[in-house]
Amino acid sequence: MTTTWTPAPQLAVDPADLPPQPQPERVKVLHVITRFWAGAGGNTLLTAIGTDPTRFDVWVAGCPGGDLWPRAREAGIRCVEVRGFREVLRIGDLVVLWRLARLMRRERFTIVHTHSAKGGFLGRVAARLTHTPVVVHTFHGFSVHDGLSRRRAVLYNLLERSVRPFTDVFLAVSPRVAAEAVQRRYARPGSVSVAPSAVELDDVPADGDRTALTRIGLEGAGPVIGTVGRIDHQKSPLDFVRMAAGVALHRPDARFVMVGDGPLAGAAKELAEQLAVPLTVTGYRSDAPLLSAAMDVFVITSQYEGLGRALTEALGSARPVVATAVNGIPDLVEPGATGLLAGVGDVGALATCVRWMLDNPAAARAMGLAGRERVRAGFAPEQMCTAVEACYREQLGLPAPAVVPAATGRHVLVVPEARIGSIRTPMSTAVAGGR
């Protein structure tokens, strides 16, 4: 239910001119995530950083390691790298569960917000054990997919459904992901709201910029077809290579790029040599968004994908996109409007779509521009954080923050800047289970 409450009046006196006033109590929020890096990790980081610091005291707990922890600390987020927390299921997870429960019991969080499959399971069980008042879970994607063994699929479905009663409300990164969560019986009907997975686009070129290709030795190349992401089973990198072979038969001037690293990088290179595909595998690159903006066609060959941050960044730079029609991708890539789709594993269809983009540059350009407008209009971090905060407030019965008309005609929050500085100060690292 939405709370209706008389809005606060505009400030009559600068808070700096007042006698010392008590700080309003903030709502303590703990985000629990498995891997604090890449897609879901980046989404969680933007949520934590963008949540109103005058109203919420935000923490993040997850697996040790990853390049997002330093940035979170710099932003003033309290960080807990939980010792022993790993990606795969193992008997040691009982100790991780105990450490999470101990953290929750000690800090007495009002809201526990979980992300990803394993983090979602352990975090929600720990929240249940410690009687956390509000538990929120975000579906970024699903751990059960067609490439999984039947035994693992049964186990993962059982675990996911077992914690459904422990969850007060669900969020999803796209409408199709929300619908799929209900269809899989991971969430109750009517309990899932959509909070679009935001990306930071300030440093992403708004249009194609091929100058970045000089960084990977492809200056002066013909059409460049590429992808960005971890080179692992989920992303189906070998399908990308097979697709490239099909394109190269008709466009021998084309070059292909994989930006990223992972366990299947070596296998991708070997297959490319066997099929005579001119493939460049860059390894991990901090400038990946700049490289994707330099591509003539951006391709996603994933077997499963909640939405895909790399995909959103590519569309944000007006790239023509070809992607597999899985999970939330069709919410963003609509055939003939913002890109083209193919079935999972259908390398022939992927190659046909890429060739069509190269043969119809005007139409490809129009779809890229439409994708850019869609992403830049609807995937800003501020919009995602507004949706998440609205979810928190609704669960707690809190009213929306006060706003007053600004000179520009837009609305702005009434937030004394002096208080923000005193609240968001960098915190030292905390490691659950050790000193």
CSV table of C-alpha atoms in Angstrom, one decimal:
chain,number,residue,atom,x,y,z
A,1,MET,CA,0.0,0.0,0.0
A,2,THR,CA,1.2,3.5,-0.7
A,3,THR,CA,1.4,5.8,2.3
A,4,THR,CA,-0.4,9.2,2.0
A,5,TRP,CA,1.1,11.8,4.3
A,6,THR,CA,1.2,15.6,4.3
A,7,PRO,CA,4.4,16.7,2.6
A,8,ALA,CA,7.0,18.5,4.7
A,9,PRO,CA,7.1,22.3,4.0
A,10,GLN,CA,10.1,23.9,2.4
A,11,LEU,CA,12.9,24.8,4.8
A,12,ALA,CA,12.5,28.2,6.3
A,13,VAL,CA,16.0,28.4,7.9
A,14,ASP,CA,19.3,27.0,6.7
A,15,PRO,CA,20.1,24.0,8.9
A,16,ALA,CA,23.7,25.4,9.4
A,17,ASP,CA,22.1,28.3,11.3
A,18,LEU,CA,20.2,26.2,13.7
A,19,PRO,CA,21.2,24.9,17.2
A,20,PRO,CA,22.4,21.3,17.0
A,21,GLN,CA,19.5,19.0,16.1
A,22,PRO,CA,19.1,15.3,16.5
A,23,GLN,CA,19.8,13.3,13.4
A,24,PRO,CA,16.7,11.3,12.2
A,25,GLU,CA,17.2,7.5,12.6
A,26,ARG,CA,18.1,5.9,9.4
A,27,VAL,CA,16.8,2.5,8.1
A,28,LYS,CA,19.6,-0.1,8.1
A,29,VAL,CA,19.8,-2.0,4.9
A,30,LEU,CA,22.0,-5.0,4.1
A,31,HIS,CA,22.5,-6.2,0.5
A,32,VAL,CA,23.7,-9.8,0.3
A,33,ILE,CA,25.1,-10.9,-3.0
A,34,THR,CA,27.2,-13.8,-4.2
A,35,ARG,CA,29.7,-12.2,-6.6
A,36,PHE,CA,30.2,-8.5,-6.0
A,37,TRP,CA,31.4,-7.9,-9.6
A,38,ALA,CA,30.1,-7.9,-13.2
A,39,GLY,CA,26.4,-7.6,-14.0
A,40,ALA,CA,24.4,-8.2,-10.8
A,41,GLY,CA,27.3,-6.8,-8.7
A,42,GLY,CA,27.4,-3.6,-10.7
A,43,ASN,CA,23.6,-3.3,-10.4
A,44,THR,CA,23.8,-3.8,-6.6
A,45,LEU,CA,26.7,-1.3,-6.3
A,46,LEU,CA,24.7,1.4,-8.1
A,47,THR,CA,21.7,0.7,-5.9
A,48,ALA,CA,23.8,0.9,-2.7
A,49,ILE,CA,25.5,4.2,-3.8
A,50,GLY,CA,22.3,5.8,-5.1
A,51,THR,CA,20.1,5.1,-2.1
A,52,ASP,CA,19.2,8.2,-0.1
A,53,PRO,CA,21.9,8.5,2.6
A,54,THR,CA,19.8,10.7,4.8
A,55,ARG,CA,17.2,7.9,5.1
A,56,PHE,CA,19.1,4.7,4.7
A,57,ASP,CA,22.3,3.2,6.2
A,58,VAL,CA,23.5,0.8,3.5
A,59,TRP,CA,25.7,-2.3,3.9
A,60,VAL,CA,26.9,-4.9,1.4
A,61,ALA,CA,28.0,-8.5,2.2
A,62,GLY,CA,29.3,-11.1,-0.3
A,63,CYS,CA,32.1,-13.2,-1.6
A,64,PRO,CA,35.6,-11.8,-0.9
A,65,GLY,CA,37.4,-10.4,-4.0
A,66,GLY,CA,36.2,-8.5,-7.0
A,67,ASP,CA,36.9,-5.0,-8.2
A,68,LEU,CA,33.7,-3.4,-6.8
A,69,TRP,CA,34.6,-3.5,-3.1
A,70,PRO,CA,37.1,-0.6,-3.3
A,71,ARG,CA,34.6,1.6,-5.1
A,72,ALA,CA,31.9,0.8,-2.6
A,73,ARG,CA,34.1,1.7,0.3
A,74,GLU,CA,35.1,5.0,-1.3
A,75,ALA,CA,31.4,5.8,-1.6
A,76,GLY,CA,30.9,5.3,2.1
A,77,ILE,CA,29.2,1.9,1.9
A,78,ARG,CA,29.9,-0.5,4.8
A,79,CYS,CA,31.4,-3.6,3.2
A,80,VAL,CA,31.6,-7.1,4.7
A,81,GLU,CA,33.5,-9.6,2.7
A,82,VAL,CA,32.3,-12.9,4.2
A,83,ARG,CA,35.2,-15.3,4.8
A,84,GLY,CA,34.5,-18.7,3.2
A,85,PHE,CA,31.7,-17.4,0.9
A,86,ARG,CA,32.2,-19.0,-2.5
A,87,GLU,CA,30.1,-19.2,-5.7
A,88,VAL,CA,29.5,-23.0,-5.7
A,89,LEU,CA,27.4,-24.9,-3.2
A,90,ARG,CA,29.5,-26.8,-0.6
A,91,ILE,CA,29.3,-28.0,3.0
A,92,GLY,CA,31.2,-24.9,4.2
A,93,ASP,CA,28.1,-22.8,3.3
A,94,LEU,CA,26.7,-23.7,6.8
A,95,VAL,CA,29.5,-21.7,8.3
A,96,VAL,CA,28.8,-18.8,5.8
A,97,LEU,CA,25.2,-19.0,6.8
A,98,TRP,CA,26.2,-18.7,10.5
A,99,ARG,CA,28.4,-15.7,9.8
A,100,LEU,CA,25.6,-13.9,7.9
A,101,ALA,CA,23.2,-14.6,10.7
A,102,ARG,CA,25.7,-13.4,13.3
A,103,LEU,CA,26.1,-10.1,11.3
A,104,MET,CA,22.4,-9.6,11.0
A,105,ARG,CA,21.8,-10.3,14.7
A,106,ARG,CA,24.5,-8.0,15.7
A,107,GLU,CA,23.6,-5.1,13.5
A,108,ARG,CA,19.8,-5.5,13.6
A,109,PHE,CA,19.0,-4.6,10.0
A,110,THR,CA,15.5,-3.5,9.2
A,111,ILE,CA,15.8,-4.6,5.6
A,112,VAL,CA,17.8,-7.5,4.1
A,113,HIS,CA,17.9,-7.2,0.3
A,114,THR,CA,19.3,-10.3,-1.4
A,115,HIS,CA,20.7,-10.8,-5.0
A,116,SER,CA,21.7,-13.8,-7.1
A,117,ALA,CA,20.9,-17.5,-6.5
A,118,LYS,CA,23.3,-18.5,-3.7
A,119,GLY,CA,23.4,-15.1,-2.0
A,120,GLY,CA,19.6,-15.0,-2.2
A,121,PHE,CA,19.2,-18.4,-0.6
A,122,LEU,CA,21.8,-17.9,2.2
A,123,GLY,CA,20.8,-14.3,2.8
A,124,ARG,CA,17.1,-15.1,3.1
A,125,VAL,CA,17.6,-18.1,5.4
A,126,ALA,CA,19.8,-16.0,7.6
A,127,ALA,CA,17.2,-13.2,7.6
A,128,ARG,CA,14.5,-15.6,8.6
A,129,LEU,CA,16.7,-17.0,11.5
A,130,THR,CA,17.3,-13.5,12.8
A,131,HIS,CA,13.7,-12.3,12.4
A,132,THR,CA,14.6,-9.4,10.0
A,133,PRO,CA,11.4,-7.3,9.6
A,134,VAL,CA,11.6,-6.9,5.8
A,135,VAL,CA,13.2,-9.2,3.2
A,136,VAL,CA,13.5,-8.2,-0.4
A,137,HIS,CA,15.0,-10.3,-3.3
A,138,THR,CA,16.0,-9.1,-6.8
A,139,PHE,CA,15.9,-11.5,-9.7
A,140,HIS,CA,18.8,-10.6,-12.0
A,141,GLY,CA,18.6,-13.9,-13.8
A,142,PHE,CA,18.1,-17.5,-13.1
A,143,SER,CA,20.6,-20.3,-12.2
A,144,VAL,CA,18.4,-23.0,-13.8
A,145,HIS,CA,18.8,-23.2,-17.6
A,146,ASP,CA,18.7,-25.7,-20.4
A,147,GLY,CA,22.4,-26.5,-20.1
A,148,LEU,CA,22.1,-27.6,-16.5
A,149,SER,CA,22.0,-31.3,-15.5
A,150,ARG,CA,18.6,-32.6,-14.4
A,151,ARG,CA,19.9,-33.3,-10.9
A,152,ARG,CA,21.2,-29.8,-10.4
A,153,ALA,CA,18.1,-28.2,-11.9
A,154,VAL,CA,15.9,-30.1,-9.4
A,155,LEU,CA,18.1,-29.1,-6.5
A,156,TYR,CA,18.3,-25.4,-7.6
A,157,ASN,CA,14.6,-25.2,-8.1
A,158,LEU,CA,13.9,-26.8,-4.7
A,159,LEU,CA,16.3,-24.3,-3.0
A,160,GLU,CA,14.8,-21.3,-4.7
A,161,ARG,CA,11.2,-22.2,-4.0
A,162,SER,CA,12.0,-23.1,-0.4
A,163,VAL,CA,12.9,-19.5,0.4
A,164,ARG,CA,9.9,-18.0,-1.3
A,165,PRO,CA,7.9,-17.8,2.0
A,166,PHE,CA,10.8,-16.0,3.6
A,167,THR,CA,10.5,-13.1,1.2
A,168,ASP,CA,8.2,-10.1,1.6
A,169,VAL,CA,8.6,-8.6,-1.8
A,170,PHE,CA,10.4,-9.3,-5.1
A,171,LEU,CA,12.1,-7.1,-7.7
A,172,ALA,CA,13.2,-8.0,-11.2
A,173,VAL,CA,15.4,-6.3,-13.7
A,174,SER,CA,12.9,-6.6,-16.6
A,175,PRO,CA,9.2,-7.6,-17.1
A,176,ARG,CA,10.0,-10.9,-18.7
A,177,VAL,CA,12.3,-11.8,-15.8
A,178,ALA,CA,9.5,-10.9,-13.4
A,179,ALA,CA,7.0,-13.1,-15.3
A,180,GLU,CA,9.5,-16.0,-15.5
A,181,ALA,CA,10.0,-15.8,-11.7
A,182,VAL,CA,6.3,-16.3,-11.2
A,183,GLN,CA,6.1,-19.1,-13.8
A,184,ARG,CA,8.9,-20.9,-12.2
A,185,ARG,CA,7.1,-20.6,-8.8
A,186,TYR,CA,10.0,-18.7,-7.3
A,187,ALA,CA,7.7,-15.8,-6.4
A,188,ARG,CA,4.1,-15.3,-5.6
A,189,PRO,CA,1.8,-13.9,-8.3
A,190,GLY,CA,1.5,-10.1,-7.8
A,191,SER,CA,4.6,-9.9,-5.6
A,192,VAL,CA,7.1,-8.9,-8.2
A,193,SER,CA,7.9,-5.3,-9.3
A,194,VAL,CA,10.3,-4.2,-12.0
A,195,ALA,CA,13.3,-2.0,-11.2
A,196,PRO,CA,15.2,-1.7,-14.5
A,197,SER,CA,18.9,-2.7,-14.2
A,198,ALA,CA,20.7,0.6,-14.4
A,199,VAL,CA,24.0,1.4,-16.1
A,200,GLU,CA,26.3,4.4,-15.9
A,201,LEU,CA,26.5,6.0,-19.3
A,202,ASP,CA,28.2,9.2,-18.6
A,203,ASP,CA,31.5,7.9,-19.9
A,204,VAL,CA,30.0,5.8,-22.7
A,205,PRO,CA,30.1,7.4,-26.2
A,206,ALA,CA,26.5,8.3,-27.3
A,207,ASP,CA,27.5,7.2,-30.8
A,208,GLY,CA,29.9,4.9,-32.5
A,209,ASP,CA,33.6,5.8,-32.0
A,210,ARG,CA,36.0,3.5,-33.9
A,211,THR,CA,39.1,5.3,-32.6
A,212,ALA,CA,39.1,2.9,-29.6
A,213,LEU,CA,40.0,0.0,-32.0
A,214,THR,CA,43.5,1.3,-32.1
A,215,ARG,CA,43.9,0.1,-28.5
A,216,ILE,CA,43.5,-3.5,-29.6
A,217,GLY,CA,45.3,-3.3,-33.0
A,218,LEU,CA,42.3,-3.1,-35.2
A,219,GLU,CA,42.6,0.4,-36.6
A,220,GLY,CA,41.7,0.5,-40.3
A,221,ALA,CA,39.9,-2.9,-40.1
A,222,GLY,CA,36.7,-3.6,-42.0
A,223,PRO,CA,33.4,-4.3,-40.2
A,224,VAL,CA,34.0,-5.3,-36.6
A,225,ILE,CA,31.6,-7.7,-34.9
A,226,GLY,CA,32.1,-8.2,-31.2
A,227,THR,CA,30.9,-9.1,-27.7
A,228,VAL,CA,31.8,-8.1,-24.2
A,229,GLY,CA,31.6,-10.4,-21.1
A,230,ARG,CA,33.0,-13.2,-19.2
A,231,ILE,CA,34.1,-16.0,-21.5
A,232,ASP,CA,32.3,-18.9,-19.8
A,233,HIS,CA,29.6,-21.4,-20.3
A,234,GLN,CA,26.8,-18.9,-19.8
A,235,LYS,CA,27.9,-16.7,-22.6
A,236,SER,CA,28.4,-19.5,-25.1
A,237,PRO,CA,31.6,-18.2,-26.6
A,238,LEU,CA,32.0,-21.1,-29.0
A,239,ASP,CA,28.7,-20.2,-30.5
A,240,PHE,CA,30.1,-16.7,-31.1
A,241,VAL,CA,33.1,-18.3,-33.0
A,242,ARG,CA,30.8,-20.5,-35.1
A,243,MET,CA,28.6,-17.6,-35.9
A,244,ALA,CA,31.7,-15.6,-36.9
A,245,ALA,CA,32.7,-18.4,-39.3
A,246,GLY,CA,29.3,-18.1,-41.0
A,247,VAL,CA,29.7,-14.4,-41.3
A,248,ALA,CA,33.2,-14.6,-42.6
A,249,LEU,CA,32.2,-16.8,-45.5
A,250,HIS,CA,30.2,-13.9,-46.9
A,251,ARG,CA,32.2,-11.0,-45.5
A,252,PRO,CA,35.9,-12.0,-45.5
A,253,ASP,CA,36.8,-8.4,-44.6
A,254,ALA,CA,35.0,-8.7,-41.2
A,255,ARG,CA,36.9,-8.9,-37.9
A,256,PHE,CA,35.7,-10.4,-34.7
A,257,VAL,CA,36.4,-9.4,-31.1
A,258,MET,CA,35.8,-10.9,-27.7
A,259,VAL,CA,36.4,-8.4,-24.9
A,260,GLY,CA,36.8,-10.3,-21.6
A,261,ASP,CA,38.4,-13.3,-20.1
A,262,GLY,CA,37.3,-16.6,-18.6
A,263,PRO,CA,37.7,-20.4,-18.5
A,264,LEU,CA,36.7,-20.9,-22.1
A,265,ALA,CA,39.0,-18.2,-23.6
A,266,GLY,CA,41.5,-20.8,-24.7
A,267,ALA,CA,38.9,-23.1,-26.3
A,268,ALA,CA,37.5,-20.1,-28.2
A,269,LYS,CA,40.9,-19.2,-29.6
A,270,GLU,CA,41.5,-22.8,-30.6
A,271,LEU,CA,38.2,-23.1,-32.4
A,272,ALA,CA,38.8,-19.8,-34.2
A,273,GLU,CA,42.1,-21.2,-35.5
A,274,GLN,CA,40.4,-24.4,-36.7
A,275,LEU,CA,37.7,-22.4,-38.5
A,276,ALA,CA,40.1,-19.7,-39.8
A,277,VAL,CA,38.1,-17.0,-38.0
A,278,PRO,CA,40.1,-13.7,-37.5
A,279,LEU,CA,39.3,-13.4,-33.8
A,280,THR,CA,40.9,-11.1,-31.2
A,281,VAL,CA,40.4,-12.0,-27.6
A,282,THR,CA,41.5,-9.0,-25.5
A,283,GLY,CA,41.3,-10.4,-22.0
A,284,TYR,CA,39.8,-8.2,-19.2
A,285,ARG,CA,39.6,-4.6,-20.2
A,286,SER,CA,38.6,-1.7,-18.0
A,287,ASP,CA,37.7,0.3,-21.2
A,288,ALA,CA,35.2,-2.4,-22.4
A,289,PRO,CA,32.3,0.1,-22.9
A,290,LEU,CA,34.6,2.2,-25.2
A,291,LEU,CA,35.5,-0.9,-27.2
A,292,SER,CA,31.8,-2.0,-27.5
A,293,ALA,CA,31.0,1.5,-28.8
A,294,ALA,CA,33.5,0.9,-31.6
A,295,MET,CA,31.9,-2.2,-32.9
A,296,ASP,CA,29.8,-2.2,-36.1
A,297,VAL,CA,27.5,-5.0,-34.7
A,298,PHE,CA,27.3,-6.1,-31.0
A,299,VAL,CA,26.4,-9.7,-30.4
A,300,ILE,CA,25.1,-11.6,-27.4
A,301,THR,CA,25.2,-15.4,-27.7
A,302,SER,CA,24.2,-16.2,-24.0
A,303,GLN,CA,22.3,-19.3,-23.0
A,304,TYR,CA,20.7,-17.3,-20.2
A,305,GLU,CA,20.9,-13.7,-19.3
A,306,GLY,CA,18.8,-11.6,-17.0
A,307,LEU,CA,19.3,-8.5,-19.1
A,308,GLY,CA,23.0,-7.9,-19.5
A,309,ARG,CA,24.9,-4.8,-18.6
A,310,ALA,CA,27.2,-5.1,-21.6
A,311,LEU,CA,24.1,-5.2,-23.8
A,312,THR,CA,22.6,-2.1,-22.2
A,313,GLU,CA,25.9,-0.2,-22.6
A,314,ALA,CA,26.2,-1.2,-26.3
A,315,LEU,CA,22.6,0.0,-27.0
A,316,GLY,CA,23.5,3.2,-25.1
A,317,SER,CA,26.1,3.9,-27.7
A,318,ALA,CA,23.7,3.3,-30.6
A,319,ARG,CA,25.2,-0.1,-31.6
A,320,PRO,CA,23.2,-2.4,-33.8
A,321,VAL,CA,22.6,-5.5,-31.7
A,322,VAL,CA,22.0,-9.2,-32.4
A,323,ALA,CA,21.2,-11.3,-29.4
A,324,THR,CA,19.8,-14.6,-28.3
A,325,ALA,CA,16.1,-14.5,-27.2
A,326,VAL,CA,16.6,-15.5,-23.6
A,327,ASN,CA,15.1,-14.3,-20.3
A,328,GLY,CA,14.9,-10.5,-20.2
A,329,ILE,CA,16.8,-9.7,-23.5
A,330,PRO,CA,13.6,-9.5,-25.6
A,331,ASP,CA,12.4,-6.8,-23.3
A,332,LEU,CA,15.2,-4.6,-24.6
A,333,VAL,CA,16.0,-6.0,-28.0
A,334,GLU,CA,12.8,-5.9,-30.1
A,335,PRO,CA,13.2,-7.2,-33.7
A,336,GLY,CA,13.0,-4.4,-36.2
A,337,ALA,CA,13.0,-1.7,-33.5
A,338,THR,CA,16.1,-2.0,-31.4
A,339,GLY,CA,17.9,-5.0,-32.9
A,340,LEU,CA,17.5,-8.6,-34.1
A,341,LEU,CA,17.0,-11.9,-32.1
A,342,ALA,CA,17.9,-15.6,-32.7
A,343,GLY,CA,17.3,-18.8,-30.8
A,344,VAL,CA,19.8,-20.1,-28.2
A,345,GLY,CA,22.5,-22.1,-30.0
A,346,ASP,CA,21.2,-21.3,-33.5
A,347,VAL,CA,24.5,-20.1,-34.9
A,348,GLY,CA,23.1,-20.1,-38.4
A,349,ALA,CA,20.4,-17.6,-37.4
A,350,LEU,CA,22.9,-15.5,-35.5
A,351,ALA,CA,25.1,-15.3,-38.6
A,352,THR,CA,22.2,-14.5,-40.8
A,353,CYS,CA,21.2,-11.6,-38.5
A,354,VAL,CA,24.7,-10.2,-38.4
A,355,ARG,CA,25.0,-10.3,-42.2
A,356,TRP,CA,21.7,-8.6,-42.5
A,357,MET,CA,22.9,-5.8,-40.2
A,358,LEU,CA,26.1,-5.4,-42.4
A,359,ASP,CA,24.1,-5.5,-45.6
A,360,ASN,CA,21.5,-3.0,-44.4
A,361,PRO,CA,23.5,-0.2,-42.7
A,362,ALA,CA,20.8,2.4,-42.8
A,363,ALA,CA,18.3,0.1,-41.0
A,364,ALA,CA,20.9,-1.1,-38.6
A,365,ARG,CA,21.8,2.5,-37.8
A,366,ALA,CA,18.1,3.3,-37.2
A,367,MET,CA,17.7,0.4,-34.8
A,368,GLY,CA,20.9,1.4,-32.9
A,369,LEU,CA,19.6,5.0,-32.5
A,370,ALA,CA,16.3,3.7,-31.2
A,371,GLY,CA,18.1,1.4,-28.7
A,372,ARG,CA,20.1,4.4,-27.5
A,373,GLU,CA,17.1,6.5,-26.9
A,374,ARG,CA,15.4,3.7,-25.1
A,375,VAL,CA,18.3,3.0,-22.8
A,376,ARG,CA,19.3,6.6,-22.1
A,377,ALA,CA,15.6,7.4,-21.3
A,378,GLY,CA,14.8,4.5,-19.0
A,379,PHE,CA,18.0,3.0,-17.5
A,380,ALA,CA,19.5,5.8,-15.5
A,381,PRO,CA,20.7,4.8,-11.9
A,382,GLU,CA,18.4,7.5,-10.4
A,383,GLN,CA,15.4,5.7,-11.9
A,384,MET,CA,16.4,2.3,-10.5
A,385,CYS,CA,17.1,3.7,-7.1
A,386,THR,CA,13.8,5.6,-7.0
A,387,ALA,CA,12.0,2.3,-7.7
A,388,VAL,CA,14.0,0.4,-5.0
A,389,GLU,CA,13.5,3.1,-2.4
A,390,ALA,CA,9.7,3.1,-3.2
A,391,CYS,CA,9.7,-0.6,-2.5
A,392,TYR,CA,11.4,-0.1,0.8
A,393,ARG,CA,9.1,2.7,1.8
A,394,GLU,CA,6.0,0.7,0.9
A,395,GLN,CA,7.1,-2.2,3.0
A,396,LEU,CA,7.7,0.1,6.0
A,397,GLY,CA,4.7,2.4,5.5
A,398,LEU,CA,7.0,5.5,5.0
A,399,PRO,CA,5.9,8.4,2.9
A,400,ALA,CA,7.8,9.6,-0.2
A,401,PRO,CA,10.5,12.2,0.5
A,402,ALA,CA,9.5,15.8,0.4
A,403,VAL,CA,10.0,17.7,-2.9
A,404,VAL,CA,9.8,21.3,-3.8
A,405,PRO,CA,9.6,22.9,-7.3
A,406,ALA,CA,13.0,23.9,-8.6
A,407,ALA,CA,13.7,26.9,-10.7
A,408,THR,CA,14.1,24.6,-13.8
A,409,GLY,CA,10.6,23.3,-13.3
A,410,ARG,CA,11.8,19.9,-12.2
A,411,HIS,CA,11.3,18.6,-8.7
A,412,VAL,CA,14.2,18.2,-6.3
A,413,LEU,CA,14.6,16.6,-2.9
A,414,VAL,CA,14.8,18.9,0.1
A,415,VAL,CA,18.1,17.5,1.6
A,416,PRO,CA,20.5,19.6,3.6
A,417,GLU,CA,23.9,19.1,2.1
A,418,ALA,CA,25.7,19.5,5.4
A,419,ARG,CA,24.0,16.4,6.7
A,420,ILE,CA,25.0,14.3,3.7
A,421,GLY,CA,28.6,14.9,4.3
A,422,SER,CA,28.4,13.8,7.9
A,423,ILE,CA,26.6,10.6,7.0
A,424,ARG,CA,28.4,9.2,4.0
A,425,THR,CA,32.0,8.9,5.2
A,426,PRO,CA,34.3,6.0,3.9
A,427,MET,CA,34.1,2.9,6.1
A,428,SER,CA,36.9,0.5,6.7
A,429,THR,CA,36.6,-3.1,5.5
A,430,ALA,CA,34.8,-5.6,7.7
A,431,VAL,CA,35.4,-9.3,7.2
A,432,ALA,CA,32.8,-11.5,8.8
A,433,GLY,CA,34.3,-14.4,10.6
A,434,GLY,CA,37.6,-12.9,11.3
A,435,ARG,CA,39.5,-9.8,12.3
